[in-house]
Amino acid sequence: MDFNAAEEEEFGFSRNYFLAKETGSSGKKSARKLSDINVVDEQELREASANIEPKHQNDVADLINSYKSLYPKWVFDLRCGFGLLMYGFGSKKSLIEDFASTALAEHSIVVINGYLQSINIKQVIIALAEILWEQLKLNRKVSSRGLPKVQQPFSSRSMDDLLAFLDGPEMDEKDSFICVVVNNIDGPGLRDTETQQYLARLASCSYIRVVASIDHVNAPLLWDKKMVHAQFNWYWYHVPTFAPYKVEGLFLPLILAHGSSKQSAKTALIVLQSLTPNAQSVFRILAEYQLSHPDDEGMAIDDLYSISRERFLVSSQDCLYIPLTKEGLEKLLSEMS
């Protein structure tokens, strides 16, 4: 009896929901648009947010200091071959950099800031190879005969050769390693699949240890089972700091502000990269004509089609009906050059 009453009550809730939706849809709709919202300039908003007085700053500092008791265990985990992955609410940049600079002072440290928009992962691995080579030369326990021969500079080597070098040399000091600190390993500069695979291969090298932080709830989806357990070999630590993302937020556009010209150029570049090479070449023809004829209203569609067809870029004139302003063309051309 109770079951039937609960089922009837649930049906009543569902019926009332759809009746409310039907009644609401028949009412008068607002004519206002999202574009009518008067948002402030991005620079003005950043200046205003910078002047906000921080609260609970002492509590955040005390919480971060409380994690220092874990430093010896973290060092032990690194020496055992694990990688440290810090997660939890709040910026962990100051925490892991303080750990590296104090508890790992006797080791070489390389910092990668994943919150940057673009990172050259090969330059990072070249720097690591050069550091390891210097350590091999300075290591007194390794004879000159035991040093691998560097036949060509690291900058001209392939990624596979660089990773093989980082995994190859043998030193008598087993506790010696290079620590790679990665702030926001799930950041926009490191989020693509190829970069994550290179980082995983780097973490599996004999004399490399990784200390990283993540902030996105879906960050673990970047890795498969092999990368997590066999390459990164993560030891997960929940270390919420509740610290503001001051540095990390400087490189992200504000939601409630007008986009800057730099952001518009970045958006144009993303659009261009999504096009085929032929479509990019058509844009270049159109942009070059517009810039060389600033007084003209635009390039005639027949002329554009004729040039594009001569270069085997298009097969139909229907592909060329693309609205663009002069300012947009200038940005596209500057990004393509």
One Martini backbone bead per residue (centre of mass of N, CA, C, O) as a GRO file, in nm:
protein
  337
    1MET     BB    1   0.058   0.062  -0.021
    2ASP     BB    2   0.307   0.244   0.006
    3PHE     BB    3   0.411   0.198  -0.280
    4ASN     BB    4   0.167   0.322  -0.432
    5ALA     BB    5   0.185   0.604  -0.303
    6ALA     BB    6   0.473   0.671  -0.403
    7GLU     BB    7   0.410   0.637  -0.705
    8GLU     BB    8   0.184   0.855  -0.717
    9GLU     BB    9   0.359   1.091  -0.619
   10GLU     BB   10   0.568   1.079  -0.849
   11PHE     BB   11   0.362   1.126  -1.077
   12GLY     BB   12   0.274   1.407  -0.978
   13PHE     BB   13   0.546   1.549  -1.013
   14SER     BB   14   0.575   1.500  -1.316
   15ARG     BB   15   0.312   1.637  -1.405
   16ASN     BB   16   0.374   1.920  -1.285
   17TYR     BB   17   0.626   1.975  -1.450
   18PHE     BB   18   0.495   1.968  -1.740
   19LEU     BB   19   0.282   2.184  -1.680
   20ALA     BB   20   0.481   2.412  -1.618
   21LYS     BB   21   0.622   2.410  -1.894
   22GLU     BB   22   0.367   2.465  -2.063
   23THR     BB   23   0.290   2.734  -1.925
   24GLY     BB   24   0.563   2.884  -1.970
   25SER     BB   25   0.568   2.868  -2.291
   26SER     BB   26   0.295   3.050  -2.322
   27GLY     BB   27   0.431   3.285  -2.239
   28LYS     BB   28   0.606   3.565  -2.213
   29LYS     BB   29   0.889   3.670  -2.376
   30SER     BB   30   1.195   3.785  -2.376
   31ALA     BB   31   1.391   4.034  -2.569
   32ARG     BB   32   1.646   3.970  -2.445
   33LYS     BB   33   2.001   3.955  -2.463
   34LEU     BB   34   2.319   3.860  -2.399
   35SER     BB   35   2.450   4.108  -2.560
   36ASP     BB   36   2.315   4.335  -2.360
   37ILE     BB   37   2.530   4.305  -2.170
   38ASN     BB   38   2.724   4.514  -1.954
   39VAL     BB   39   3.050   4.484  -1.987
   40VAL     BB   40   3.365   4.504  -1.894
   41ASP     BB   41   3.679   4.560  -1.905
   42GLU     BB   42   3.940   4.356  -1.856
   43GLN     BB   43   4.143   4.547  -1.714
   44GLU     BB   44   3.941   4.661  -1.509
   45LEU     BB   45   3.876   4.387  -1.374
   46ARG     BB   46   4.164   4.315  -1.285
   47GLU     BB   47   4.209   4.562  -1.102
   48ALA     BB   48   3.972   4.507  -0.911
   49SER     BB   49   4.060   4.217  -0.820
   50ALA     BB   50   4.342   4.311  -0.701
   51ASN     BB   51   4.189   4.495  -0.466
   52ILE     BB   52   4.108   4.257  -0.315
   53GLU     BB   53   4.079   4.151   0.000
   54PRO     BB   54   4.214   3.904   0.156
   55LYS     BB   55   4.099   3.604   0.303
   56HIS     BB   56   4.240   3.377   0.509
   57GLN     BB   57   4.557   3.391   0.477
   58ASN     BB   58   4.663   3.257   0.737
   59ASP     BB   59   4.519   2.984   0.701
   60VAL     BB   60   4.658   2.906   0.438
   61ALA     BB   61   4.949   2.914   0.546
   62ASP     BB   62   4.906   2.700   0.770
   63LEU     BB   63   4.821   2.470   0.580
   64ILE     BB   64   5.081   2.459   0.412
   65ASN     BB   65   5.274   2.414   0.657
   66SER     BB   66   5.149   2.134   0.744
   67TYR     BB   67   5.281   1.973   0.490
   68LYS     BB   68   5.588   1.959   0.582
   69SER     BB   69   5.567   1.679   0.732
   70LEU     BB   70   5.566   1.523   0.435
   71TYR     BB   71   5.846   1.554   0.299
   72PRO     BB   72   5.998   1.290   0.374
   73LYS     BB   73   5.795   1.102   0.232
   74TRP     BB   74   5.824   1.221  -0.052
   75VAL     BB   75   6.123   1.156  -0.085
   76PHE     BB   76   6.093   0.852  -0.049
   77ASP     BB   77   5.907   0.806  -0.294
   78LEU     BB   78   6.106   0.905  -0.507
   79ARG     BB   79   6.335   0.694  -0.440
   80CYS     BB   80   6.120   0.454  -0.515
   81GLY     BB   81   5.986   0.571  -0.809
   82PHE     BB   82   5.784   0.783  -0.769
   83GLY     BB   83   5.513   0.992  -0.839
   84LEU     BB   84   5.382   1.312  -0.764
   85LEU     BB   85   5.026   1.383  -0.696
   86MET     BB   86   4.851   1.681  -0.668
   87TYR     BB   87   4.537   1.737  -0.498
   88GLY     BB   88   4.298   1.997  -0.480
   89PHE     BB   89   4.187   2.275  -0.348
   90GLY     BB   90   4.385   2.493  -0.490
   91SER     BB   91   4.686   2.622  -0.503
   92LYS     BB   92   5.014   2.430  -0.552
   93LYS     BB   93   5.267   2.594  -0.627
   94SER     BB   94   5.403   2.675  -0.353
   95LEU     BB   95   5.425   2.391  -0.235
   96ILE     BB   96   5.602   2.235  -0.452
   97GLU     BB   97   5.829   2.451  -0.464
   98ASP     BB   98   5.910   2.432  -0.166
   99PHE     BB   99   5.979   2.134  -0.165
  100ALA     BB  100   6.202   2.147  -0.384
  101SER     BB  101   6.386   2.379  -0.247
  102THR     BB  102   6.427   2.210   0.030
  103ALA     BB  103   6.415   1.882   0.005
  104LEU     BB  104   6.569   1.917  -0.308
  105ALA     BB  105   6.850   2.080  -0.305
  106GLU     BB  106   7.052   1.837  -0.413
  107HIS     BB  107   6.885   1.870  -0.668
  108SER     BB  108   6.777   1.892  -0.975
  109ILE     BB  109   6.554   2.152  -1.116
  110VAL     BB  110   6.249   2.150  -1.313
  111VAL     BB  111   6.012   2.388  -1.439
  112ILE     BB  112   5.661   2.348  -1.527
  113ASN     BB  113   5.407   2.559  -1.675
  114GLY     BB  114   5.088   2.452  -1.763
  115TYR     BB  115   4.926   2.740  -1.770
  116LEU     BB  116   5.035   2.787  -2.024
  117GLN     BB  117   4.956   2.804  -2.362
  118SER     BB  118   5.267   2.731  -2.436
  119ILE     BB  119   5.486   2.436  -2.484
  120ASN     BB  120   5.819   2.315  -2.527
  121ILE     BB  121   5.897   1.993  -2.473
  122LYS     BB  122   6.174   1.963  -2.611
  123GLN     BB  123   6.327   2.183  -2.449
  124VAL     BB  124   6.298   2.039  -2.182
  125ILE     BB  125   6.450   1.774  -2.260
  126ILE     BB  126   6.713   1.909  -2.336
  127ALA     BB  127   6.772   2.029  -2.056
  128LEU     BB  128   6.783   1.755  -1.910
  129ALA     BB  129   7.017   1.633  -2.075
  130GLU     BB  130   7.227   1.849  -1.996
  131ILE     BB  131   7.218   1.801  -1.692
  132LEU     BB  132   7.296   1.499  -1.694
  133TRP     BB  133   7.569   1.535  -1.836
  134GLU     BB  134   7.696   1.707  -1.610
  135GLN     BB  135   7.666   1.493  -1.388
  136LEU     BB  136   7.843   1.278  -1.523
  137LYS     BB  137   8.107   1.452  -1.529
  138LEU     BB  138   8.102   1.515  -1.200
  139ASN     BB  139   8.111   1.221  -1.139
  140ARG     BB  140   8.352   1.046  -0.963
  141LYS     BB  141   8.236   0.739  -0.997
  142VAL     BB  142   8.278   0.801  -1.302
  143SER     BB  143   8.438   0.715  -1.558
  144SER     BB  144   8.546   0.814  -1.868
  145ARG     BB  145   8.461   0.540  -2.005
  146GLY     BB  146   8.147   0.551  -1.900
  147LEU     BB  147   8.083   0.764  -2.095
  148PRO     BB  148   7.885   0.879  -2.316
  149LYS     BB  149   7.873   0.961  -2.646
  150VAL     BB  150   7.853   1.284  -2.801
  151GLN     BB  151   7.793   1.330  -3.142
  152GLN     BB  152   7.553   1.534  -3.086
  153PRO     BB  153   7.356   1.767  -3.024
  154PHE     BB  154   7.061   1.783  -2.854
  155SER     BB  155   6.903   1.982  -3.050
  156SER     BB  156   6.935   1.754  -3.302
  157ARG     BB  157   6.763   1.556  -3.167
  158SER     BB  158   6.545   1.329  -3.102
  159MET     BB  159   6.313   1.226  -2.881
  160ASP     BB  160   6.408   0.933  -2.861
  161ASP     BB  161   6.707   0.997  -2.800
  162LEU     BB  162   6.664   1.166  -2.546
  163LEU     BB  163   6.511   0.947  -2.379
  164ALA     BB  164   6.737   0.734  -2.398
  165PHE     BB  165   6.947   0.901  -2.246
  166LEU     BB  166   6.782   0.940  -1.976
  167ASP     BB  167   6.772   0.605  -1.948
  168GLY     BB  168   7.088   0.505  -1.979
  169PRO     BB  169   7.262   0.599  -1.769
  170GLU     BB  170   7.516   0.502  -1.523
  171MET     BB  171   7.506   0.524  -1.166
  172ASP     BB  172   7.608   0.472  -0.839
  173GLU     BB  173   7.394   0.682  -0.756
  174LYS     BB  174   7.067   0.599  -0.685
  175ASP     BB  175   6.961   0.888  -0.553
  176SER     BB  176   7.001   1.017  -0.824
  177PHE     BB  177   6.810   1.303  -0.950
  178ILE     BB  178   6.566   1.462  -1.151
  179CYS     BB  179   6.339   1.723  -1.094
  180VAL     BB  180   6.000   1.754  -1.210
  181VAL     BB  181   5.804   2.042  -1.206
  182VAL     BB  182   5.438   2.042  -1.244
  183ASN     BB  183   5.227   2.290  -1.311
  184ASN     BB  184   4.964   2.183  -1.432
  185ILE     BB  185   4.941   1.901  -1.615
  186ASP     BB  186   4.630   1.999  -1.715
  187GLY     BB  187   4.701   2.221  -1.889
  188PRO     BB  188   4.695   2.382  -2.198
  189GLY     BB  189   5.013   2.322  -2.263
  190LEU     BB  190   4.963   1.978  -2.184
  191ARG     BB  191   4.681   1.838  -2.293
  192ASP     BB  192   4.784   1.685  -2.512
  193THR     BB  193   4.859   1.369  -2.608
  194GLU     BB  194   5.160   1.390  -2.690
  195THR     BB  195   5.266   1.532  -2.435
  196GLN     BB  196   5.173   1.315  -2.230
  197GLN     BB  197   5.348   1.088  -2.350
  198TYR     BB  198   5.620   1.226  -2.303
  199LEU     BB  199   5.589   1.258  -1.995
  200ALA     BB  200   5.563   0.955  -1.936
  201ARG     BB  201   5.840   0.875  -2.054
  202LEU     BB  202   6.001   1.062  -1.872
  203ALA     BB  203   5.907   0.938  -1.593
  204SER     BB  204   6.043   0.644  -1.673
  205CYS     BB  205   6.308   0.738  -1.622
  206SER     BB  206   6.565   0.673  -1.413
  207TYR     BB  207   6.654   1.008  -1.351
  208ILE     BB  208   6.337   1.071  -1.314
  209ARG     BB  209   6.122   1.302  -1.135
  210VAL     BB  210   5.773   1.367  -1.055
  211VAL     BB  211   5.605   1.680  -0.970
  212ALA     BB  212   5.251   1.725  -0.953
  213SER     BB  213   4.953   1.905  -1.064
  214ILE     BB  214   4.593   1.921  -1.022
  215ASP     BB  215   4.246   2.076  -1.110
  216HIS     BB  216   4.088   1.893  -1.284
  217VAL     BB  217   3.840   1.659  -1.261
  218ASN     BB  218   3.935   1.522  -1.562
  219ALA     BB  219   4.247   1.460  -1.568
  220PRO     BB  220   4.269   1.137  -1.566
  221LEU     BB  221   4.175   1.116  -1.879
  222LEU     BB  222   4.471   1.158  -2.002
  223TRP     BB  223   4.510   0.859  -1.898
  224ASP     BB  224   4.618   0.549  -1.891
  225LYS     BB  225   4.711   0.266  -1.732
  226LYS     BB  226   5.009   0.272  -1.814
  227MET     BB  227   5.074   0.567  -1.736
  228VAL     BB  228   4.997   0.550  -1.431
  229HIS     BB  229   5.156   0.265  -1.339
  230ALA     BB  230   5.431   0.254  -1.536
  231GLN     BB  231   5.524   0.560  -1.573
  232PHE     BB  232   5.438   0.764  -1.354
  233ASN     BB  233   5.369   0.630  -1.083
  234TRP     BB  234   5.153   0.729  -0.889
  235TYR     BB  235   5.128   0.934  -0.589
  236TRP     BB  236   4.857   1.025  -0.416
  237TYR     BB  237   4.770   1.369  -0.300
  238HIS     BB  238   4.570   1.532  -0.060
  239VAL     BB  239   4.617   1.907  -0.094
  240PRO     BB  240   4.443   2.136   0.024
  241THR     BB  241   4.476   2.510   0.024
  242PHE     BB  242   4.282   2.755  -0.071
  243ALA     BB  243   4.438   2.899  -0.281
  244PRO     BB  244   4.477   3.128  -0.503
  245TYR     BB  245   4.482   3.171  -0.869
  246LYS     BB  246   4.683   3.405  -0.957
  247VAL     BB  247   4.883   3.306  -1.176
  248GLU     BB  248   4.699   3.118  -1.345
  249GLY     BB  249   4.476   3.350  -1.411
  250LEU     BB  250   4.646   3.542  -1.605
  251PHE     BB  251   4.605   3.324  -1.870
  252LEU     BB  252   4.294   3.389  -1.850
  253PRO     BB  253   3.995   3.468  -1.947
  254LEU     BB  254   3.738   3.669  -1.872
  255ILE     BB  255   3.397   3.632  -1.858
  256LEU     BB  256   3.306   3.949  -1.766
  257ALA     BB  257   3.463   4.036  -2.035
  258HIS     BB  258   3.606   4.178  -2.282
  259GLY     BB  259   3.773   4.095  -2.547
  260SER     BB  260   4.071   4.103  -2.664
  261SER     BB  261   4.283   4.122  -2.929
  262LYS     BB  262   4.445   3.873  -2.848
  263GLN     BB  263   4.202   3.680  -2.825
  264SER     BB  264   4.106   3.716  -3.118
  265ALA     BB  265   4.363   3.605  -3.251
  266LYS     BB  266   4.343   3.328  -3.118
  267THR     BB  267   4.071   3.253  -3.243
  268ALA     BB  268   4.163   3.276  -3.538
  269LEU     BB  269   4.376   3.052  -3.518
  270ILE     BB  270   4.182   2.822  -3.450
  271VAL     BB  271   4.022   2.840  -3.710
  272LEU     BB  272   4.256   2.790  -3.907
  273GLN     BB  273   4.347   2.508  -3.789
  274SER     BB  274   4.059   2.372  -3.877
  275LEU     BB  275   4.150   2.393  -4.157
  276THR     BB  276   4.235   2.339  -4.458
  277PRO     BB  277   4.491   2.410  -4.666
  278ASN     BB  278   4.310   2.528  -4.891
  279ALA     BB  279   4.148   2.727  -4.714
  280GLN     BB  280   4.397   2.888  -4.618
  281SER     BB  281   4.480   2.984  -4.904
  282VAL     BB  282   4.223   3.148  -4.958
  283PHE     BB  283   4.259   3.346  -4.727
  284ARG     BB  284   4.527   3.462  -4.827
  285ILE     BB  285   4.429   3.583  -5.089
  286LEU     BB  286   4.215   3.769  -4.962
  287ALA     BB  287   4.403   3.922  -4.764
  288GLU     BB  288   4.616   4.033  -4.966
  289TYR     BB  289   4.419   4.198  -5.131
  290GLN     BB  290   4.303   4.381  -4.906
  291LEU     BB  291   4.585   4.506  -4.824
  292SER     BB  292   4.656   4.610  -5.128
  293HIS     BB  293   4.329   4.723  -5.127
  294PRO     BB  294   4.202   4.942  -4.905
  295ASP     BB  295   3.975   5.099  -5.094
  296ASP     BB  296   3.833   4.851  -5.135
  297GLU     BB  297   3.555   4.650  -5.067
  298GLY     BB  298   3.662   4.403  -5.243
  299MET     BB  299   3.674   4.091  -5.373
  300ALA     BB  300   3.590   3.937  -5.636
  301ILE     BB  301   3.451   3.631  -5.673
  302ASP     BB  302   3.565   3.566  -5.957
  303ASP     BB  303   3.863   3.621  -5.893
  304LEU     BB  304   3.892   3.422  -5.659
  305TYR     BB  305   3.809   3.171  -5.822
  306SER     BB  306   4.024   3.185  -6.040
  307ILE     BB  307   4.276   3.165  -5.860
  308SER     BB  308   4.194   2.909  -5.699
  309ARG     BB  309   4.172   2.724  -5.952
  310GLU     BB  310   4.464   2.756  -6.058
  311ARG     BB  311   4.564   2.628  -5.763
  312PHE     BB  312   4.376   2.391  -5.676
  313LEU     BB  313   4.160   2.470  -5.425
  314VAL     BB  314   3.892   2.460  -5.600
  315SER     BB  315   3.565   2.340  -5.756
  316SER     BB  316   3.375   2.570  -5.629
  317GLN     BB  317   3.204   2.873  -5.576
  318ASP     BB  318   3.052   2.798  -5.304
  319CYS     BB  319   3.321   2.805  -5.115
  320LEU     BB  320   3.349   3.152  -5.118
  321TYR     BB  321   3.120   3.229  -4.901
  322ILE     BB  322   3.300   3.454  -4.692
  323PRO     BB  323   3.268   3.648  -4.420
  324LEU     BB  324   3.484   3.949  -4.398
  325THR     BB  325   3.677   4.168  -4.251
  326LYS     BB  326   3.946   4.362  -4.255
  327GLU     BB  327   4.042   4.302  -3.965
  328GLY     BB  328   4.024   3.995  -3.990
  329LEU     BB  329   4.230   3.967  -4.220
  330GLU     BB  330   4.474   4.086  -4.072
  331LYS     BB  331   4.482   3.868  -3.850
  332LEU     BB  332   4.503   3.620  -4.030
  333LEU     BB  333   4.766   3.699  -4.175
  334SER     BB  334   4.945   3.732  -3.920
  335GLU     BB  335   4.900   3.430  -3.824
  336MET     BB  336   5.002   3.289  -4.101
  337SER     BB  337   5.305   3.423  -4.115
   0.00000   0.00000   0.00000
